[in-house]
PDB file of C-alpha atoms in Angstrom:
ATOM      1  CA  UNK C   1     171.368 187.053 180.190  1.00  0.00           C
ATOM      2  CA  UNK C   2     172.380 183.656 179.226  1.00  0.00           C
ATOM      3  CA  UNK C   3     175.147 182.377 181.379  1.00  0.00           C
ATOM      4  CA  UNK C   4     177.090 179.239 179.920  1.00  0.00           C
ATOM      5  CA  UNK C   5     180.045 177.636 181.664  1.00  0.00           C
ATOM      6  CA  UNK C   6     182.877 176.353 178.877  1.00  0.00           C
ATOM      7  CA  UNK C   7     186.066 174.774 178.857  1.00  0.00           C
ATOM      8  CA  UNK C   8     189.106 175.616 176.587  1.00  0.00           C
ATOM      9  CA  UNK C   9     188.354 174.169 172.766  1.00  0.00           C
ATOM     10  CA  UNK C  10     184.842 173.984 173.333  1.00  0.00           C
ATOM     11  CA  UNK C  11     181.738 176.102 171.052  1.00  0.00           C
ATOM     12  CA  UNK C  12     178.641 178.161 171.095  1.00  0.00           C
ATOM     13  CA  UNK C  13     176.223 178.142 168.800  1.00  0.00           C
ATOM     14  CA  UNK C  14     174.113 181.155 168.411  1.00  0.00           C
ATOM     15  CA  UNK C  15     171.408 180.523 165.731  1.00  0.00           C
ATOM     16  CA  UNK C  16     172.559 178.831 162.807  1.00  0.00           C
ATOM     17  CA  UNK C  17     175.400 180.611 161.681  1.00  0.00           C
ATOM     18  CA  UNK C  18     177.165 181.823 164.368  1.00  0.00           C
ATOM     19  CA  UNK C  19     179.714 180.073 166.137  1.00  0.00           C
ATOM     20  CA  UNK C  20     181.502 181.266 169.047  1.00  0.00           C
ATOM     21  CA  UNK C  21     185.064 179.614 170.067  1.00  0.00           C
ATOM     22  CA  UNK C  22     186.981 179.361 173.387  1.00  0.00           C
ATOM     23  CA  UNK C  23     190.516 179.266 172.233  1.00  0.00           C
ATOM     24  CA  UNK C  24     192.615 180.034 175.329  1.00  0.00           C
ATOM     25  CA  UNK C  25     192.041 180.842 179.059  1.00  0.00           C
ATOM     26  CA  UNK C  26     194.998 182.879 180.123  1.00  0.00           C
ATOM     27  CA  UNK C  27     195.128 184.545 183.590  1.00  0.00           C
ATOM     28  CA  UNK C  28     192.643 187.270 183.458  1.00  0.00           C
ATOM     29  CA  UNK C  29     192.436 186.703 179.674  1.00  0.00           C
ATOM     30  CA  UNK C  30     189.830 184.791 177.196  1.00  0.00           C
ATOM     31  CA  UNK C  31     190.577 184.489 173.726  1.00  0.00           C
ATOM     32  CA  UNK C  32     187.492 183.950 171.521  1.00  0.00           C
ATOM     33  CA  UNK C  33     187.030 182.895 168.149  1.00  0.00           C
ATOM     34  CA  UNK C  34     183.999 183.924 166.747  1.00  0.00           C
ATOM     35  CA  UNK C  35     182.358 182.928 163.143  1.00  0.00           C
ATOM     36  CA  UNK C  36     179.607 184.496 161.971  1.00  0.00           C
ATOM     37  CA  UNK C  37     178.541 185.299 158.276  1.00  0.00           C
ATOM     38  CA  UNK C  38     180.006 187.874 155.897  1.00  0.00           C
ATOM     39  CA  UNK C  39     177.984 190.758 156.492  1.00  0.00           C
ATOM     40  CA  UNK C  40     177.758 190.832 160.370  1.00  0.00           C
ATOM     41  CA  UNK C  41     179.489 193.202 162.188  1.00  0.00           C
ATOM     42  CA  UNK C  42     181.775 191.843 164.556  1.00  0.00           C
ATOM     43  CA  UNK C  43     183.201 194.548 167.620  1.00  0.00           C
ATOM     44  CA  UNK C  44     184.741 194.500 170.944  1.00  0.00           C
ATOM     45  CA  UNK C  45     181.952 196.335 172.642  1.00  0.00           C
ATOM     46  CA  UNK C  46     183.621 199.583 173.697  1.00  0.00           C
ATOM     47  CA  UNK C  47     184.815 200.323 170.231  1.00  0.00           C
ATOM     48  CA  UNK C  48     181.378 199.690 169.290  1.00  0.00           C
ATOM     49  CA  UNK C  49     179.733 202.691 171.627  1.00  0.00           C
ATOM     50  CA  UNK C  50     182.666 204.816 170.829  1.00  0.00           C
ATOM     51  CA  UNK C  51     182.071 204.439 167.161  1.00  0.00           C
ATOM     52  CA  UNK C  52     177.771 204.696 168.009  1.00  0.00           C
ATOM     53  CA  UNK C  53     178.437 207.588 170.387  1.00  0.00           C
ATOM     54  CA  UNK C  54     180.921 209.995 167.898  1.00  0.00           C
ATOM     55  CA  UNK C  55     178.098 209.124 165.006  1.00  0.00           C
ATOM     56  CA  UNK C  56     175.297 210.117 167.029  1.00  0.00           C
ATOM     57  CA  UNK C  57     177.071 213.276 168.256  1.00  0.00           C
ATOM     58  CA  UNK C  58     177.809 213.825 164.636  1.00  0.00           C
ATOM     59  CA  UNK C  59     174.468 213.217 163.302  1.00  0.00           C
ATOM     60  CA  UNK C  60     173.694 217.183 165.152  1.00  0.00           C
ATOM     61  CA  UNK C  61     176.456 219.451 163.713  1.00  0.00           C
ATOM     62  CA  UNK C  62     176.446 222.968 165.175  1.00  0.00           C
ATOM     63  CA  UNK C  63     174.639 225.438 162.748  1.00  0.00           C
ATOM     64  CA  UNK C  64     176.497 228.318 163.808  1.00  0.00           C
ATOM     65  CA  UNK C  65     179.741 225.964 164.027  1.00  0.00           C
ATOM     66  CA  UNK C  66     179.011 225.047 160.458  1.00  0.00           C
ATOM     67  CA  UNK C  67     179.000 228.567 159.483  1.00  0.00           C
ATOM     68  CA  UNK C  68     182.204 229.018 161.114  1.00  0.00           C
ATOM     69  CA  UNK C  69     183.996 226.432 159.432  1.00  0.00           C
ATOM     70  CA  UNK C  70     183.070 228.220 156.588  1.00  0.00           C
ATOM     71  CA  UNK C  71     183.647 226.476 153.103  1.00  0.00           C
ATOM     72  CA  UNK C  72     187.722 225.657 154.276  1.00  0.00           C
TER      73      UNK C  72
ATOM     74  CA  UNK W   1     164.387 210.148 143.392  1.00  0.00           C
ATOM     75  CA  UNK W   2     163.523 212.997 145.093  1.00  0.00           C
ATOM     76  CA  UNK W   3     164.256 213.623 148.727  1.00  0.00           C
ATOM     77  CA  UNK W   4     163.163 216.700 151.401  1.00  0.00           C
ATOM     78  CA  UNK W   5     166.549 217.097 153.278  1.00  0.00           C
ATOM     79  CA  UNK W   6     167.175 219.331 156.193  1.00  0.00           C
ATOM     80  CA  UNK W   7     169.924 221.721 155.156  1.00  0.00           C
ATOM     81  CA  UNK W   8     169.415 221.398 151.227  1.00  0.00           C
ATOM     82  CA  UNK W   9     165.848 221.536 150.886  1.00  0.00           C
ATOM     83  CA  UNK W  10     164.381 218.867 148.193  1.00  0.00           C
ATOM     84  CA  UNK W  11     167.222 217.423 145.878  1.00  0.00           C
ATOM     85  CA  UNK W  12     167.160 215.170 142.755  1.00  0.00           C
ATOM     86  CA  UNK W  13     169.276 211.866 143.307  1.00  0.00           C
ATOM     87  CA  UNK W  14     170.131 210.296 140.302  1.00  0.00           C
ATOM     88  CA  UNK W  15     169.926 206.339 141.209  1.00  0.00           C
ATOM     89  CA  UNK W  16     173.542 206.115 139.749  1.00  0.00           C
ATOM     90  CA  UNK W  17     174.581 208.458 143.381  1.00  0.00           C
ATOM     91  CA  UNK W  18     173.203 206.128 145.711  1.00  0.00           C
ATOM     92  CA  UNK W  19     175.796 204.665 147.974  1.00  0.00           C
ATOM     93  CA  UNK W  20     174.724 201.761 150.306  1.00  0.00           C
ATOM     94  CA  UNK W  21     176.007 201.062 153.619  1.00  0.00           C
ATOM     95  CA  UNK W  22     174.144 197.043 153.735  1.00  0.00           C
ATOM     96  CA  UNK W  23     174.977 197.056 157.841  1.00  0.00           C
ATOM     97  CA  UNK W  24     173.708 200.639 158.431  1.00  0.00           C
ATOM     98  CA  UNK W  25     175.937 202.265 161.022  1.00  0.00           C
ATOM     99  CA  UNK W  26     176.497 202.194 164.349  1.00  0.00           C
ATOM    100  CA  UNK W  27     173.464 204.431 166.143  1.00  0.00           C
ATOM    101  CA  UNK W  28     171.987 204.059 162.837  1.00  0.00           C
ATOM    102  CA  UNK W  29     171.537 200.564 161.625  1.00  0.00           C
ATOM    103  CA  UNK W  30     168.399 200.890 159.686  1.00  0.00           C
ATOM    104  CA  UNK W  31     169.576 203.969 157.511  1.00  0.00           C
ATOM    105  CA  UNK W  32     171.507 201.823 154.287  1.00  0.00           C
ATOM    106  CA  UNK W  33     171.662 204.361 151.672  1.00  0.00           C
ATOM    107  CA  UNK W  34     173.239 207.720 151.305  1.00  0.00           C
ATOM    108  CA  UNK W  35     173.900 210.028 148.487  1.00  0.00           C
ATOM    109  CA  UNK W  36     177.480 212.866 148.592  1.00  0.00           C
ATOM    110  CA  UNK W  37     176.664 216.358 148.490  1.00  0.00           C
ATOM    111  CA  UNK W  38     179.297 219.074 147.509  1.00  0.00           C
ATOM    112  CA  UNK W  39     179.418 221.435 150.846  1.00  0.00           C
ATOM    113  CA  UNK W  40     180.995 224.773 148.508  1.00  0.00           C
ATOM    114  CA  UNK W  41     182.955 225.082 145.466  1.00  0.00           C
ATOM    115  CA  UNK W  42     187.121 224.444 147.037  1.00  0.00           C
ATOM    116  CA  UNK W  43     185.767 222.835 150.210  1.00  0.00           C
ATOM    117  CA  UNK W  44     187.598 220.055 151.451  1.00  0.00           C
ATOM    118  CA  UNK W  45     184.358 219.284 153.923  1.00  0.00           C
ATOM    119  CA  UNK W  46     181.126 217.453 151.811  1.00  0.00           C
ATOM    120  CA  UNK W  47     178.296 215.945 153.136  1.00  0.00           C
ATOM    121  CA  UNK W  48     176.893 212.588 153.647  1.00  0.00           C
ATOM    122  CA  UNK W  49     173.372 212.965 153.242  1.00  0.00           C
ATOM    123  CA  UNK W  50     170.949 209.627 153.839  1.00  0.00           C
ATOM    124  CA  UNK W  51     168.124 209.073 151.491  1.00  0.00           C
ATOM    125  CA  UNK W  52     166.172 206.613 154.236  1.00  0.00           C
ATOM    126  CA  UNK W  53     166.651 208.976 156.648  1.00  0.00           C
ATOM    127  CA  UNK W  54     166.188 212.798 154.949  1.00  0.00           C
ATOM    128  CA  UNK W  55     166.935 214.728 158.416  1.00  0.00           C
ATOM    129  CA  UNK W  56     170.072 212.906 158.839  1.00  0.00           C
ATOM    130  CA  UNK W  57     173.317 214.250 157.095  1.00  0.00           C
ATOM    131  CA  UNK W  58     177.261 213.322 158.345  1.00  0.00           C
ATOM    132  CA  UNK W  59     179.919 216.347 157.662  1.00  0.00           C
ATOM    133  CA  UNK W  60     182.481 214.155 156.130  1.00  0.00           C
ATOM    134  CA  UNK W  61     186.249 214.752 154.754  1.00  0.00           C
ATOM    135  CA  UNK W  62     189.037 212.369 152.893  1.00  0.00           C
ATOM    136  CA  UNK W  63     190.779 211.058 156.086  1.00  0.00           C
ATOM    137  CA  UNK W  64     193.775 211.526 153.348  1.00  0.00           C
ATOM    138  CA  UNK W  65     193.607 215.093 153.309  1.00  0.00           C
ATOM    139  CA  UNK W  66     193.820 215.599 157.022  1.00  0.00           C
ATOM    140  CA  UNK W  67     196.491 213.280 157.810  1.00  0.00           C
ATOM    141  CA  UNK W  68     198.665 212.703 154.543  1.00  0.00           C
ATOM    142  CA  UNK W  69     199.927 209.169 156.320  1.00  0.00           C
ATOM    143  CA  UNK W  70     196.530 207.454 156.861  1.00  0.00           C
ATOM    144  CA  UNK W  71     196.866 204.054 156.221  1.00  0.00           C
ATOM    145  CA  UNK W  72     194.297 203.590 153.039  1.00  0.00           C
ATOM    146  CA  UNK W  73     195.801 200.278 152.190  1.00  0.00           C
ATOM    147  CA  UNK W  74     194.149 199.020 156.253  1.00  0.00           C
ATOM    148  CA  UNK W  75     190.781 200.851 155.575  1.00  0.00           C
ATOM    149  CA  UNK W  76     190.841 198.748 152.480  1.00  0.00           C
ATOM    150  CA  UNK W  77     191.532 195.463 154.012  1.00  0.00           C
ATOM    151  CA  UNK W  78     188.971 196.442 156.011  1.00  0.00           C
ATOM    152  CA  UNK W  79     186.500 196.789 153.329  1.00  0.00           C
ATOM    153  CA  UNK W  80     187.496 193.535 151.868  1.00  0.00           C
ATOM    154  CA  UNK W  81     186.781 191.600 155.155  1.00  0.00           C
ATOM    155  CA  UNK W  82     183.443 193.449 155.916  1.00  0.00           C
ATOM    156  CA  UNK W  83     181.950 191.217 152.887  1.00  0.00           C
ATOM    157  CA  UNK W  84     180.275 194.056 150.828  1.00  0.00           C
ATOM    158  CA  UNK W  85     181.654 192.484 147.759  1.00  0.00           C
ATOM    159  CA  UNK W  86     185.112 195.125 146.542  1.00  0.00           C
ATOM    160  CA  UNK W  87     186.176 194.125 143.408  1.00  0.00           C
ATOM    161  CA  UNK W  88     189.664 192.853 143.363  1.00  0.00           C
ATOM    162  CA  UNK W  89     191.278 196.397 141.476  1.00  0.00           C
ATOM    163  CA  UNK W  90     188.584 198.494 142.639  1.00  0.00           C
ATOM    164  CA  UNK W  91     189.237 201.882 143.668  1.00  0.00           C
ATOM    165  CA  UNK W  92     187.725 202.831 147.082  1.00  0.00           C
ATOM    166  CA  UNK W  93     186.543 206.151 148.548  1.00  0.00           C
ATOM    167  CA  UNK W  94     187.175 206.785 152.410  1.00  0.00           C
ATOM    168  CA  UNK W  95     185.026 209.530 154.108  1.00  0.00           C
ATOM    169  CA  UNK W  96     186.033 210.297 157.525  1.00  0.00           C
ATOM    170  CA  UNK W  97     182.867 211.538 159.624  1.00  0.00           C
ATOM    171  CA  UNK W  98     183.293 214.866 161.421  1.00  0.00           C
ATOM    172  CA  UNK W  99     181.607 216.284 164.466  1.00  0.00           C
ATOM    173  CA  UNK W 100     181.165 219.713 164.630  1.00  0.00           C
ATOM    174  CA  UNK W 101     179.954 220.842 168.300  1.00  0.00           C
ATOM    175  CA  UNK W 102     178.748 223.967 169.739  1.00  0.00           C
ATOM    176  CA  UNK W 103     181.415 226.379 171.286  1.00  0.00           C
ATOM    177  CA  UNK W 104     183.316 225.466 173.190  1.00  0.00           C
ATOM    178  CA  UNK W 105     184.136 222.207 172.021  1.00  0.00           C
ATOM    179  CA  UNK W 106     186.652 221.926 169.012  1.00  0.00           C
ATOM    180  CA  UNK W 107     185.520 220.100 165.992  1.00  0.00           C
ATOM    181  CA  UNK W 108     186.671 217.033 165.514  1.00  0.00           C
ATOM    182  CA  UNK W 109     187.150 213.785 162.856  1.00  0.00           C
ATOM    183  CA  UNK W 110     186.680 209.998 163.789  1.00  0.00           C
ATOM    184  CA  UNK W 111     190.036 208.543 162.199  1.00  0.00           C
ATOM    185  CA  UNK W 112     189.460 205.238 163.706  1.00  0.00           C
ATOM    186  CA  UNK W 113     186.485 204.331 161.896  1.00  0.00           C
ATOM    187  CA  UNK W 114     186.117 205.792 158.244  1.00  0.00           C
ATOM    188  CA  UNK W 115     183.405 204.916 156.107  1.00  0.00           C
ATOM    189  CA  UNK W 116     185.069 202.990 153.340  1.00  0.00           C
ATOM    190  CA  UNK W 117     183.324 202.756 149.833  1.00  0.00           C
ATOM    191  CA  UNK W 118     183.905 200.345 146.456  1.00  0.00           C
ATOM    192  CA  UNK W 119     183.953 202.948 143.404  1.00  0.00           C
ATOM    193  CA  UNK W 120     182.326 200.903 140.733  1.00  0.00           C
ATOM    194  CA  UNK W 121     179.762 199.017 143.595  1.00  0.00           C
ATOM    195  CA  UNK W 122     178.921 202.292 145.265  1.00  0.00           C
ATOM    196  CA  UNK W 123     178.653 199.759 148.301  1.00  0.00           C
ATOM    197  CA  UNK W 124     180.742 200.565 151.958  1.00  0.00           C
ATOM    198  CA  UNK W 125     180.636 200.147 155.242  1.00  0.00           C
ATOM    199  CA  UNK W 126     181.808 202.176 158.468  1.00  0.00           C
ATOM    200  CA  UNK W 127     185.234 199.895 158.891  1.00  0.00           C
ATOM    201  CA  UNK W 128     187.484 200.015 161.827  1.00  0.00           C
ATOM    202  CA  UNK W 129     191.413 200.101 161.808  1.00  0.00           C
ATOM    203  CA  UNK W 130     191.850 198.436 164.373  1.00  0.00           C
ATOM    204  CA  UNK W 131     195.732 198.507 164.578  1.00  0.00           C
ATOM    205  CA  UNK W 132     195.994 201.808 164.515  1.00  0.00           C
ATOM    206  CA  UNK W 133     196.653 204.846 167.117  1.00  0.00           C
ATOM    207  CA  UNK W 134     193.618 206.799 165.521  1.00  0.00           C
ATOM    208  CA  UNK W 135     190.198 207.648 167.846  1.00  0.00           C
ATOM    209  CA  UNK W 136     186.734 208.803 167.083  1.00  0.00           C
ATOM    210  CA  UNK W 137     188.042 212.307 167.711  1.00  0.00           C
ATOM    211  CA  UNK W 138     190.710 213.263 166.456  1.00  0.00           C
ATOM    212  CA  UNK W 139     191.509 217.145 165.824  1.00  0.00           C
ATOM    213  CA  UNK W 140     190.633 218.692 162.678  1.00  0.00           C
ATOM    214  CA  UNK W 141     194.357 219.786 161.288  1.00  0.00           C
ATOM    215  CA  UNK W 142     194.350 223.137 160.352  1.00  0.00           C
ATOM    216  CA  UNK W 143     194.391 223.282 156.523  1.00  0.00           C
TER     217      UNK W 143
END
């Protein structure tokens, strides 16, 4: 993994349409501005493998569950 | 088109029942389009069945019909911001994904992160609501 070392109000480019912002260093806090094209998914990381995780659990309902649930 | 699913057998879709997710989802970014299949005549439950992807099919619901509060108007915003192009007075449709373990697990309905599609585009994405006290799995209230 890249490692970069930035101070407050300075950028990262990733590529040439991303653009990645370091708007405040508070305590334990960074606040990040990030632009990146229309289109590309943008998600704080643990929402991202809860959202992955339920979908792929999803993706294999229970037959006999299914059967269960019955047409309600 | 005609596609070999996995609990339909072969079905006809018309190309006018194509719905396209351009960012995939997440665990599935490389499976765009989808078609909605009726589960049973009354059911509230229908299916989400992809046409890149003929083995795959979501159980989805109207997130609307299992909590009569959810905030449509976020989802929407949502939608808007995503960049999937929602015309400006055009009606969405939001299908909630629902997982449906074996026993003993309950089933259950990700709230936080409906799939939120343009009417007249037939083009969606899987949107979060970010300021809201929904999670992936949220009980299934009883009907």
């Amino acid at each position: 993994m890249l490692i970069l070392t930035r101070k407050r109000g300075e950028r990262i480019r990733i590529g040439e349409s991303v653009e990645v912002l370091i708007v405040n260093v508070c305590r334990r806090n960074v606040q990040i501005g990030i632009q990146a094209p229309q289109g590309v998914p943008i998600y704080r990381e643990e929402l991202y493998r809860a959202i992955r995780e339920e979908n792929l659990r999803a993706a294999r309902p229970s037959e006999e569950r299914l059967r269960a649930l019955g047409s309600g | 088109m005609t596609i070999a699913t996995r609990h339909f057998g072969a079905i006809e879709v018309p190309e006018a029942h194509v719905i396209d997710l351009p960012a995939g989802l997440p665990g599935f970014p490389e499976v765009r389009r989808f078609t909605l299949i009726e589960r049973a005549p009354g059911s509230r439950f229908r299916w989400l069945q992809s046409i890149d992807k003929p083995t795959l099919a979501f159980v989805v619901v109207d997130p609307q019909v299992v909590r009569v509060d959810y905030p449509a108007d976020a989802a929407r915003r949502e939608l808007e911001a995503s960049g999937v192009g929602l015309g400006a007075d055009e009606p969405i449709v939001l299908l909630a994904v629902v997982t449906v373990p074996p026993e003993p697990e309950d089933p259950s309905v990700n709230l936080l992160a409906p799939i939120a599609v343009g009417v007249r585009s037939r083009r969606g994405a899987q949107v979060i609501l970010h300021d809201s006290a929904y999670s992936t799995r949220e009980p299934l209230a009883a009907r």
